[in-house]
Amino acid sequence: MKEVLDYIGGAWRKPSSEPGTEVLNPATGEVIARSPAGAAADVSAAVDAASAAFPAWRAMPPAERIQYLFKLKQLLEENFEDLARLITTENGKTLGEAKGELRRGIENVEVACGIPILMQGYNLENVASGIDESMFRQPLGVVAVITPFNFPAMIPLWFLPYAIACGNTLVLKPSERVPLCMARITELIEKTGLPKGVMNLVNGGKPTVDALLDHPAVQAVSFVGSTPVAKYIYARASANGKRVQCQGGAKNHVVVLPDAEPETTTQIIADSAYGCAGQRCLAVSVAVTVGDARKWFTQSISNTASSMKVGFGLEKGVQMGPVITSASRDRITQLIEQGMAEGARPVVDGRSARVADCPGGTFVGPTVLDGVPAASSLAETEIFGPVLSLVHAADVDEAMEMIARNSYGNASSIFTTSGAAARKFRNLIPTGNVGVNIGVAAPMAYFPFSGWKGSFFGVLHAQGRDAVEFYTDKKVVIERWPKEWSRRF
Ligand code: NAD
């Protein structure tokens, strides 16, 4: 059993609350750690440490601040394999998926190393005769980051590098279901020699979150998780006067046109639906086939889904791991049953998936539900598991209307060889991330990770320039220096 510790003011400490959530290896069911329930006192200590570190950190030149990020990038590379194995162990995704996640996280460290340019303001001489005006970006102070279970390394790294590179100090709360990966990354951060108190880690559940939302010294909150919690956090933190960005849940659609290339389309959509056991906010949940695509796609996706190897993600050849907990597995199987009750047909049914070597694992096999009624409650519910619903449309307009009706707006994709159809889709579809012949439309670190409607609350998104805007405020300075006030030289 690993001990889950907090990292506050440069020291590792035992959380003051009692153990709460069990941390499991979802492939074996083994309990590997216990997260604390969380306590306001620990949050208070972390925010005090971050507040104390802020004046010196903000005064350090940006070009010096980023030297710690260069060191972090190096340490993440040196520990890449071990970190990826840790992600698989506490989250369940395959080792290949864990490496992919870590790579995307490291890319954000690399982009944040460009802060001396990214953070620059702008200026103009002679806005009026003899008067110059400049805009400077300045850090906010102490910022809080609250993250979900499905990307234990990447999602904290969507925020942490930008927040500190901009001169803020940070309190990060990882998901209580996967605390070990961020603890290991924090050990690496410590090795960079980052000044004490600049980055603090507090563990726990709702009590920890609520204390961060209410603490008067926390200036900004970045959150990623489910939509109900995102709404709650957005409302409570905003009411407390904080700057907030909350990324929520999703129900992503792909549209398959009859002219799509069948083999690659099927492969890409299967990767999107079943990668990370469907526990990705960009996973496709609904495939809308248009016209004749229905026949070939239903057949080919069913063949692919039924041939996937499910198992322990550290084992070679495994294509899909377990879902995070038995509660998740039960919720997903209940949703499959609800879909069937609403008229869907399980062409591939993963409810009884078992993995011989892993009897304690929480597995759900890849599932294909055909004919999910567009008006059913399942068509609107985020399943967050390896379940692909198939719905059918007469033409691309009908398919796009179905997507537009959905309350989420995280991502959508179209598969076609027609430029005109792709262009129309890209232009009109109301989701924040859009793929054209792409299954997981995940923006690179130097683009904002968008998300619209019920998938995002706020204005500025994670990553890239949006992150820099979110973690800084603008100061505008107007200056007049009349010649006659100056001594002559
Ligand atoms: P979650 O909402 O249960 O938890 C996220 C965080 O909020 C955790 O740190 C948790 O401790 C905290 N939390 C949970 N309940 C809370 C409450 N009642 N009050 C205060 N804090 C609370 O999410 P999860 O199950 O860890 O992650 C999966 C969800 O995250 C899915 O809905 C998925 O779509 C979403 N997600 C979205 C994105 C995105 O970019 N939009 C990315 C990844 C995951």
Coordinates of C-alpha atoms and ligand atoms in Angstrom, one line a residue:
M1 CA 0.0 0.0 0.0
K2 CA 1.3 3.4 -1.0
E3 CA 0.8 6.3 1.4
V4 CA -0.9 9.3 -0.2
L5 CA 0.8 12.4 1.1
D6 CA 0.3 16.1 0.5
Y7 CA 3.2 18.3 -0.7
I8 CA 2.9 21.7 1.0
G9 CA 5.5 24.5 1.2
G10 CA 8.2 22.1 -0.2
A11 CA 7.6 19.4 2.4
W12 CA 5.7 16.1 2.3
R13 CA 3.0 15.7 5.0
K14 CA 0.4 13.3 6.1
P15 CA -3.1 14.6 5.4
S16 CA -4.9 15.5 8.5
S17 CA -8.2 13.8 7.5
E18 CA -9.0 10.1 7.8
P19 CA -8.5 7.8 4.8
G20 CA -11.4 7.9 2.4
T21 CA -11.5 6.6 -1.2
E22 CA -9.7 3.3 -2.0
V23 CA -7.3 3.6 -4.9
L24 CA -7.6 0.4 -6.9
N25 CA -5.7 -1.3 -9.7
P26 CA -8.9 -1.6 -11.9
A27 CA -7.5 -4.6 -13.8
T28 CA -7.0 -6.7 -10.7
G29 CA -9.2 -5.1 -8.0
E30 CA -6.2 -4.8 -5.7
V31 CA -6.3 -1.9 -3.3
I32 CA -3.0 0.0 -3.8
A33 CA -3.5 3.1 -1.7
R34 CA -6.1 5.1 0.2
S35 CA -6.8 8.8 -0.5
P36 CA -7.7 11.0 2.4
A37 CA -11.2 12.3 2.7
G38 CA -9.8 15.8 2.6
A39 CA -9.8 18.7 5.1
A40 CA -10.0 22.5 5.0
A41 CA -7.0 22.8 7.3
D42 CA -4.7 21.1 4.7
V43 CA -6.0 23.4 2.0
S44 CA -5.5 26.4 4.2
A45 CA -1.9 25.3 4.8
A46 CA -1.3 24.8 1.1
V47 CA -2.8 28.2 0.2
D48 CA -0.7 29.9 2.9
A49 CA 2.4 28.3 1.5
A50 CA 1.5 29.3 -2.0
S51 CA 0.7 32.9 -0.9
A52 CA 4.0 33.2 0.9
A53 CA 5.9 32.0 -2.2
F54 CA 4.1 34.3 -4.6
P55 CA 6.0 37.6 -4.2
A56 CA 9.4 36.2 -4.9
W57 CA 8.2 33.9 -7.7
R58 CA 6.4 36.6 -9.6
A59 CA 9.5 38.8 -9.3
M60 CA 11.7 36.1 -10.8
P61 CA 12.3 36.9 -14.5
P62 CA 10.2 34.6 -16.8
A63 CA 13.3 33.4 -18.5
E64 CA 14.5 32.1 -15.1
R65 CA 11.1 30.6 -14.2
I66 CA 11.1 28.5 -17.2
Q67 CA 14.4 26.9 -16.4
Y68 CA 12.5 24.7 -13.9
L69 CA 10.2 23.6 -16.7
F70 CA 13.1 22.6 -18.9
K71 CA 14.4 20.5 -16.0
L72 CA 10.9 19.0 -15.5
K73 CA 10.6 18.1 -19.2
Q74 CA 14.0 16.3 -18.9
L75 CA 12.9 14.4 -15.7
L76 CA 9.6 13.4 -17.3
E77 CA 11.4 12.0 -20.3
E78 CA 13.9 10.1 -18.0
N79 CA 11.0 8.7 -16.0
F80 CA 8.6 8.2 -18.9
E81 CA 8.3 4.4 -18.8
D82 CA 7.8 4.3 -15.0
L83 CA 5.2 7.0 -15.1
A84 CA 3.3 5.4 -17.9
R85 CA 3.2 2.1 -16.0
L86 CA 1.9 4.0 -12.9
I87 CA -0.8 5.5 -15.0
T88 CA -1.8 2.0 -16.3
T89 CA -1.7 0.7 -12.7
E90 CA -4.0 3.2 -11.1
N91 CA -6.2 4.1 -14.1
G92 CA -6.4 0.8 -16.1
K93 CA -5.7 2.2 -19.6
T94 CA -3.2 0.2 -21.7
L95 CA 0.5 1.0 -21.5
G96 CA 0.4 2.4 -25.1
E97 CA -2.5 4.8 -24.1
A98 CA -0.7 5.8 -20.9
K99 CA 2.4 6.7 -23.0
G100 CA 0.2 8.7 -25.4
E101 CA -1.3 10.6 -22.5
L102 CA 2.0 11.4 -21.0
R103 CA 3.4 12.6 -24.3
R104 CA 0.5 15.0 -24.6
G105 CA 1.1 16.2 -21.1
I106 CA 4.8 16.8 -21.7
E107 CA 3.9 18.8 -24.8
N108 CA 2.3 21.4 -22.5
V109 CA 5.5 21.7 -20.5
E110 CA 7.3 22.4 -23.7
V111 CA 4.8 25.0 -24.9
A112 CA 4.9 26.8 -21.5
C113 CA 8.7 27.1 -21.9
G114 CA 7.8 29.8 -24.4
I115 CA 6.3 32.1 -21.7
P116 CA 8.9 34.9 -22.2
I117 CA 7.2 35.4 -25.6
L118 CA 3.7 34.1 -24.9
M119 CA 3.3 36.4 -21.9
Q120 CA 4.3 39.6 -23.7
G121 CA 2.0 42.5 -23.9
Y122 CA 1.9 45.2 -26.5
N123 CA 2.3 49.0 -26.7
L124 CA 1.9 52.1 -28.9
E125 CA 3.8 55.3 -28.8
N126 CA 1.9 58.6 -29.2
V127 CA -1.6 57.5 -28.4
A128 CA -1.9 61.2 -28.0
S129 CA 0.9 63.7 -28.6
G130 CA 3.7 62.7 -26.2
I131 CA 1.7 60.0 -24.5
D132 CA 2.6 56.3 -24.7
E133 CA 0.4 53.3 -23.8
S134 CA 1.5 49.8 -22.9
M135 CA -0.2 46.6 -21.8
F136 CA 1.6 44.2 -19.5
R137 CA 0.4 40.7 -18.5
Q138 CA 0.8 40.0 -14.8
P139 CA 0.2 36.8 -12.7
L140 CA -3.0 36.5 -10.6
G141 CA -1.5 35.0 -7.4
V142 CA -2.6 31.7 -6.0
V143 CA -4.5 29.5 -8.4
A144 CA -6.2 26.1 -7.9
V145 CA -6.4 23.2 -10.2
I146 CA -8.9 20.3 -9.7
T147 CA -8.6 17.3 -12.0
P148 CA -10.5 14.0 -12.9
F149 CA -9.5 10.4 -12.9
N150 CA -9.3 9.6 -16.6
F151 CA -6.0 11.4 -17.4
P152 CA -4.0 11.3 -14.2
A153 CA -0.9 13.0 -15.8
M154 CA -2.0 14.9 -18.8
I155 CA -4.9 16.9 -17.4
P156 CA -2.8 18.4 -14.5
L157 CA -0.2 19.2 -17.1
W158 CA -2.8 21.1 -19.2
F159 CA -2.7 23.7 -16.4
L160 CA 0.3 23.5 -14.1
P161 CA 3.1 24.5 -16.5
Y162 CA 1.3 27.6 -17.7
A163 CA 0.1 28.7 -14.3
I164 CA 3.6 28.7 -12.7
A165 CA 5.5 29.9 -15.9
C166 CA 3.2 33.0 -15.8
G167 CA 4.4 33.7 -12.2
N168 CA 1.4 32.3 -10.2
T169 CA 1.7 29.8 -7.4
L170 CA -0.4 26.7 -7.4
V171 CA -2.5 24.3 -5.3
L172 CA -3.4 21.2 -7.3
K173 CA -5.9 18.6 -6.2
P174 CA -5.8 15.4 -8.3
S175 CA -8.7 12.9 -8.4
E176 CA -8.9 10.9 -5.2
R177 CA -9.2 7.8 -7.4
V178 CA -5.8 8.3 -9.1
P179 CA -3.5 10.3 -6.7
L180 CA -0.3 8.3 -7.3
C181 CA 0.7 9.6 -10.7
M182 CA 0.6 13.3 -9.7
A183 CA 2.4 12.5 -6.4
R184 CA 5.2 11.0 -8.6
I185 CA 5.3 14.0 -10.9
T186 CA 5.4 16.2 -7.8
E187 CA 8.5 14.3 -6.7
L188 CA 10.0 15.2 -10.0
I189 CA 9.0 18.8 -9.7
E190 CA 10.7 18.8 -6.3
K191 CA 13.9 17.5 -7.9
T192 CA 13.9 20.5 -10.3
G193 CA 14.6 22.7 -7.2
L194 CA 11.5 24.7 -7.8
P195 CA 11.2 27.2 -4.9
K196 CA 9.2 25.9 -2.0
G197 CA 5.5 26.8 -2.0
V198 CA 5.3 27.5 -5.8
M199 CA 3.6 24.1 -6.4
N200 CA 1.5 22.4 -3.7
L201 CA -0.4 19.2 -3.8
V202 CA -3.4 18.5 -1.6
N203 CA -5.4 15.2 -1.7
G204 CA -9.0 14.5 -0.9
G205 CA -12.5 14.7 -2.3
K206 CA -15.3 17.2 -1.9
P207 CA -14.1 18.8 1.4
T208 CA -10.8 19.7 -0.3
V209 CA -12.5 21.1 -3.3
D210 CA -15.0 23.2 -1.3
A211 CA -12.2 24.6 0.8
L212 CA -10.4 25.7 -2.4
L213 CA -13.5 27.3 -3.8
D214 CA -14.1 29.2 -0.6
H215 CA -10.6 30.3 0.3
P216 CA -10.3 34.1 -0.2
A217 CA -6.7 33.9 -1.3
V218 CA -7.4 31.6 -4.3
Q219 CA -7.7 33.9 -7.3
A220 CA -8.6 31.4 -10.0
V221 CA -9.9 27.8 -10.4
S222 CA -9.3 25.5 -13.3
F223 CA -11.5 22.3 -13.2
V224 CA -12.0 19.3 -15.4
G225 CA -14.6 16.6 -14.6
S226 CA -18.2 15.8 -15.0
T227 CA -20.8 18.4 -16.0
P228 CA -22.8 18.4 -12.8
V229 CA -19.6 19.0 -10.8
A230 CA -18.4 21.6 -13.3
K231 CA -21.6 23.6 -13.0
Y232 CA -21.4 23.4 -9.2
I233 CA -17.7 24.6 -9.2
Y234 CA -18.3 27.3 -11.7
A235 CA -21.2 28.7 -9.7
R236 CA -19.6 28.5 -6.2
A237 CA -16.2 29.8 -7.2
S238 CA -17.6 32.6 -9.3
A239 CA -19.9 33.6 -6.5
N240 CA -16.8 33.9 -4.4
G241 CA -15.3 36.3 -7.0
K242 CA -12.8 34.0 -8.6
R243 CA -11.9 33.6 -12.2
V244 CA -13.1 30.1 -13.3
Q245 CA -12.7 27.7 -16.2
C246 CA -14.6 24.4 -16.0
Q247 CA -14.4 21.6 -18.6
G248 CA -17.4 19.2 -18.2
G249 CA -18.6 16.0 -19.7
A250 CA -19.4 15.0 -23.2
K251 CA -21.5 13.1 -25.7
N252 CA -19.5 13.1 -28.9
H253 CA -20.9 12.1 -32.3
V254 CA -19.2 11.0 -35.5
V255 CA -21.0 11.2 -38.8
V256 CA -20.2 8.5 -41.4
L257 CA -21.1 9.5 -45.0
P258 CA -21.5 6.8 -47.6
D259 CA -18.4 8.0 -49.4
A260 CA -16.1 7.5 -46.4
E261 CA -13.2 5.1 -46.8
P262 CA -14.6 2.0 -45.0
E263 CA -11.5 0.4 -43.5
T264 CA -9.7 3.4 -42.0
T265 CA -13.0 5.0 -41.0
T266 CA -13.9 1.8 -39.0
Q267 CA -10.5 1.5 -37.4
I268 CA -10.3 5.2 -36.4
I269 CA -13.9 5.2 -34.9
A270 CA -13.2 1.9 -33.0
D271 CA -10.1 3.5 -31.5
S272 CA -12.1 6.6 -30.5
A273 CA -15.0 4.6 -29.0
Y274 CA -13.0 1.9 -27.2
G275 CA -9.6 3.6 -26.5
C276 CA -9.2 4.1 -22.8
A277 CA -12.3 1.9 -22.4
G278 CA -14.4 4.8 -23.6
Q279 CA -13.3 6.9 -20.6
R280 CA -12.2 9.9 -22.6
C281 CA -14.0 13.2 -22.8
L282 CA -13.3 13.1 -26.6
A283 CA -14.4 9.4 -27.1
V284 CA -17.1 9.0 -29.7
S285 CA -20.3 7.8 -28.1
V286 CA -22.7 8.0 -31.1
A287 CA -22.0 7.1 -34.7
V288 CA -24.5 8.6 -37.1
T289 CA -24.5 6.7 -40.4
V290 CA -25.9 8.5 -43.4
G291 CA -27.8 6.7 -46.1
D292 CA -25.9 3.6 -47.4
A293 CA -23.2 3.9 -44.9
R294 CA -25.5 2.2 -42.4
K295 CA -25.0 -1.3 -43.8
W296 CA -21.3 -1.5 -44.2
F297 CA -20.4 0.5 -41.1
T298 CA -22.7 -1.5 -38.8
Q299 CA -21.1 -4.7 -40.0
S300 CA -17.5 -3.5 -39.9
I301 CA -17.6 -1.8 -36.5
S302 CA -19.3 -4.9 -35.1
N303 CA -16.5 -7.1 -36.4
T304 CA -13.8 -4.8 -35.0
A305 CA -15.5 -4.4 -31.6
S306 CA -16.0 -8.2 -31.2
S307 CA -12.4 -9.0 -32.0
M308 CA -10.7 -6.6 -29.6
K309 CA -8.5 -8.1 -26.8
V310 CA -9.6 -6.8 -23.4
G311 CA -7.3 -7.3 -20.3
F312 CA -4.6 -5.9 -18.0
G313 CA -3.1 -2.9 -19.8
L314 CA 0.5 -3.8 -18.9
E315 CA 0.2 -7.1 -20.8
K316 CA 1.3 -7.2 -24.4
G317 CA -1.4 -7.4 -27.1
V318 CA -4.1 -6.0 -24.8
Q319 CA -6.2 -3.4 -26.8
M320 CA -8.6 -2.2 -24.1
G321 CA -8.3 -2.1 -20.3
P322 CA -11.0 -2.1 -17.5
V323 CA -13.2 0.8 -16.5
I324 CA -12.2 2.6 -13.3
T325 CA -14.4 1.0 -10.6
S326 CA -17.1 -1.6 -10.1
A327 CA -19.5 1.2 -9.6
S328 CA -18.6 2.5 -13.1
R329 CA -19.0 -1.0 -14.6
D330 CA -22.5 -1.3 -13.0
R331 CA -23.5 2.1 -14.2
I332 CA -22.4 1.3 -17.8
T333 CA -24.2 -2.1 -17.9
Q334 CA -27.3 -0.5 -16.5
L335 CA -27.1 2.1 -19.3
I336 CA -26.8 -0.6 -21.9
E337 CA -29.9 -2.2 -20.5
Q338 CA -31.7 1.1 -20.5
G339 CA -30.8 1.5 -24.2
M340 CA -32.2 -1.9 -24.9
A341 CA -35.4 -1.1 -23.0
E342 CA -35.7 2.1 -25.1
G343 CA -35.5 0.0 -28.4
A344 CA -31.8 -0.5 -29.1
R345 CA -30.3 -3.8 -30.3
P346 CA -27.0 -5.0 -28.8
V347 CA -25.1 -6.1 -31.9
V348 CA -22.0 -6.6 -29.7
D349 CA -22.7 -6.9 -26.0
G350 CA -19.8 -6.4 -23.6
R351 CA -21.8 -6.8 -20.4
S352 CA -20.5 -10.3 -19.6
A353 CA -16.8 -9.6 -20.4
R354 CA -14.4 -11.6 -18.2
V355 CA -10.6 -11.7 -18.3
A356 CA -9.4 -15.1 -17.2
D357 CA -6.2 -13.9 -15.4
C358 CA -7.9 -10.9 -13.8
P359 CA -11.0 -12.1 -12.0
G360 CA -11.1 -9.0 -9.8
G361 CA -10.9 -6.6 -12.7
T362 CA -13.8 -4.2 -13.6
F363 CA -14.1 -5.0 -17.3
V364 CA -16.8 -4.1 -19.8
G365 CA -16.3 -5.4 -23.3
P366 CA -16.6 -3.2 -26.4
T367 CA -20.3 -2.8 -27.1
V368 CA -22.3 -1.8 -30.2
L369 CA -25.9 -0.7 -29.7
D370 CA -27.8 -0.4 -33.0
G371 CA -30.8 1.7 -33.5
V372 CA -30.7 3.9 -30.4
P373 CA -33.8 6.1 -30.8
A374 CA -32.6 9.7 -31.3
A375 CA -35.2 10.9 -28.7
S376 CA -34.2 8.3 -26.1
S377 CA -32.6 9.3 -22.8
L378 CA -29.6 7.2 -23.7
A379 CA -28.9 9.3 -26.7
E380 CA -28.5 12.3 -24.4
T381 CA -26.6 10.5 -21.5
E382 CA -22.8 10.5 -21.1
I383 CA -22.0 6.8 -20.8
F384 CA -18.2 7.1 -20.2
G385 CA -17.6 3.5 -21.1
P386 CA -16.8 1.4 -24.2
V387 CA -20.3 1.6 -25.7
L388 CA -20.9 2.9 -29.2
S389 CA -24.5 3.7 -30.1
L390 CA -25.5 3.7 -33.8
V391 CA -28.2 6.0 -35.1
H392 CA -29.1 6.5 -38.8
A393 CA -29.9 9.6 -40.8
A394 CA -31.2 10.2 -44.3
D395 CA -28.7 12.9 -45.1
V396 CA -25.9 15.0 -43.6
D397 CA -28.4 17.8 -42.6
E398 CA -30.4 15.4 -40.5
A399 CA -27.2 14.1 -38.9
M400 CA -26.0 17.6 -38.0
E401 CA -29.4 18.4 -36.5
M402 CA -29.1 15.4 -34.2
I403 CA -25.8 16.7 -33.0
A404 CA -27.0 20.2 -32.6
R405 CA -29.9 19.0 -30.4
N406 CA -27.5 17.5 -27.9
S407 CA -26.9 19.4 -24.7
Y408 CA -23.1 18.8 -24.8
G409 CA -20.7 20.4 -27.3
N410 CA -17.3 18.9 -26.6
A411 CA -16.4 17.3 -30.0
S412 CA -17.8 15.9 -33.2
S413 CA -16.3 14.4 -36.4
I414 CA -17.2 13.7 -39.9
F415 CA -15.9 10.9 -42.1
T416 CA -16.1 11.6 -45.8
T417 CA -14.1 12.1 -49.0
S418 CA -16.3 15.0 -49.9
G419 CA -14.7 18.4 -49.3
A420 CA -18.0 20.2 -49.5
A421 CA -19.7 18.1 -46.9
A422 CA -16.6 18.4 -44.6
R423 CA -16.5 22.1 -45.0
K424 CA -20.2 22.6 -44.2
F425 CA -19.8 20.3 -41.1
R426 CA -16.7 22.2 -39.9
N427 CA -18.4 25.5 -40.4
L428 CA -21.9 24.8 -38.8
I429 CA -21.5 22.1 -36.2
P430 CA -21.9 23.5 -32.7
T431 CA -19.1 21.7 -30.9
G432 CA -15.8 23.2 -29.7
N433 CA -13.5 20.5 -31.2
V434 CA -14.1 19.2 -34.7
G435 CA -12.5 16.3 -36.5
V436 CA -12.5 15.7 -40.3
N437 CA -11.6 12.1 -40.8
I438 CA -10.2 12.2 -37.2
G439 CA -11.7 10.1 -34.4
V440 CA -10.3 11.9 -31.3
A441 CA -10.2 15.7 -32.1
A442 CA -7.7 16.5 -29.3
P443 CA -6.1 19.9 -29.8
M444 CA -2.3 20.1 -29.6
A445 CA -0.8 21.9 -26.6
Y446 CA -0.4 25.1 -28.6
F447 CA -4.2 25.3 -29.4
P448 CA -7.0 25.7 -26.9
F449 CA -8.7 22.6 -25.7
S450 CA -12.1 23.8 -26.6
G451 CA -15.6 22.6 -25.6
W452 CA -19.0 24.3 -25.9
K453 CA -22.5 24.2 -24.4
G454 CA -22.8 21.8 -21.5
S455 CA -19.2 20.7 -21.9
F456 CA -17.6 23.9 -20.8
F457 CA -18.3 26.8 -18.4
G458 CA -16.1 29.9 -18.7
V459 CA -14.5 31.9 -21.5
L460 CA -10.8 30.9 -21.7
H461 CA -9.9 27.2 -22.3
A462 CA -7.0 25.1 -21.2
Q463 CA -3.6 25.0 -23.0
G464 CA -1.7 27.4 -25.2
R465 CA -2.5 31.1 -25.5
D466 CA -5.9 30.7 -23.7
A467 CA -4.0 29.3 -20.6
V468 CA -1.7 32.3 -20.6
E469 CA -4.7 34.7 -20.8
F470 CA -6.5 32.8 -18.1
Y471 CA -3.5 32.8 -15.7
T472 CA -2.7 36.5 -16.2
D473 CA -4.5 39.8 -15.9
K474 CA -3.8 42.8 -18.1
K475 CA -2.4 46.0 -16.8
V476 CA -2.5 49.0 -19.0
V477 CA -0.1 51.9 -18.4
I478 CA -0.4 55.3 -20.0
E479 CA 2.6 57.6 -19.6
R480 CA 3.4 61.2 -20.2
W481 CA 7.0 62.5 -20.0
P482 CA 7.0 66.1 -21.1
K483 CA 10.4 67.3 -22.4
E484 CA 10.3 70.4 -20.2
W485 CA 10.2 68.2 -17.0
S486 CA 13.5 66.5 -17.8
R487 CA 16.9 67.9 -16.9
R488 CA 18.9 68.8 -19.9
F489 CA 21.9 66.6 -20.6
Ligands
NAD1 P1 -15.8 14.1 -11.4 O1 -16.6 15.3 -11.7 O2 -16.5 13.0 -10.6 O3 -14.5 14.5 -10.5 C1 -13.7 15.5 -11.0 C2 -13.0 16.2 -9.8 O4 -14.1 16.8 -9.0 C3 -12.3 15.3 -8.8 O5 -11.1 15.9 -8.4 C4 -13.3 15.1 -7.7 O6 -12.6 14.9 -6.4 C5 -14.1 16.4 -7.7 N1 -15.5 16.2 -7.2 C6 -16.3 15.2 -7.5 N2 -17.5 15.4 -7.0 C7 -17.5 16.6 -6.4 C8 -18.4 17.3 -5.7 N3 -19.7 16.9 -5.5 N4 -18.1 18.5 -5.2 C9 -16.8 19.0 -5.3 N5 -15.9 18.3 -6.0 C10 -16.2 17.1 -6.5 O7 -15.2 13.5 -12.7 P2 -14.4 12.1 -13.0 O8 -15.4 11.0 -12.8 O9 -13.2 12.1 -12.2 O10 -14.0 12.3 -14.5 C11 -14.8 11.9 -15.6 C12 -15.6 13.1 -16.1 O11 -14.7 14.1 -16.5 C13 -16.4 12.8 -17.4 O12 -17.7 13.4 -17.3 C14 -15.6 13.4 -18.5 O13 -16.3 13.7 -19.7 C15 -15.0 14.6 -17.8 N6 -13.8 15.0 -18.5 C16 -13.9 16.1 -19.3 C17 -12.8 16.6 -20.0 C18 -12.9 17.8 -20.8 O14 -11.9 18.3 -21.3 N7 -14.1 18.4 -21.1 C19 -11.6 15.9 -19.9 C20 -11.6 14.8 -19.1 C21 -12.7 14.3 -18.4

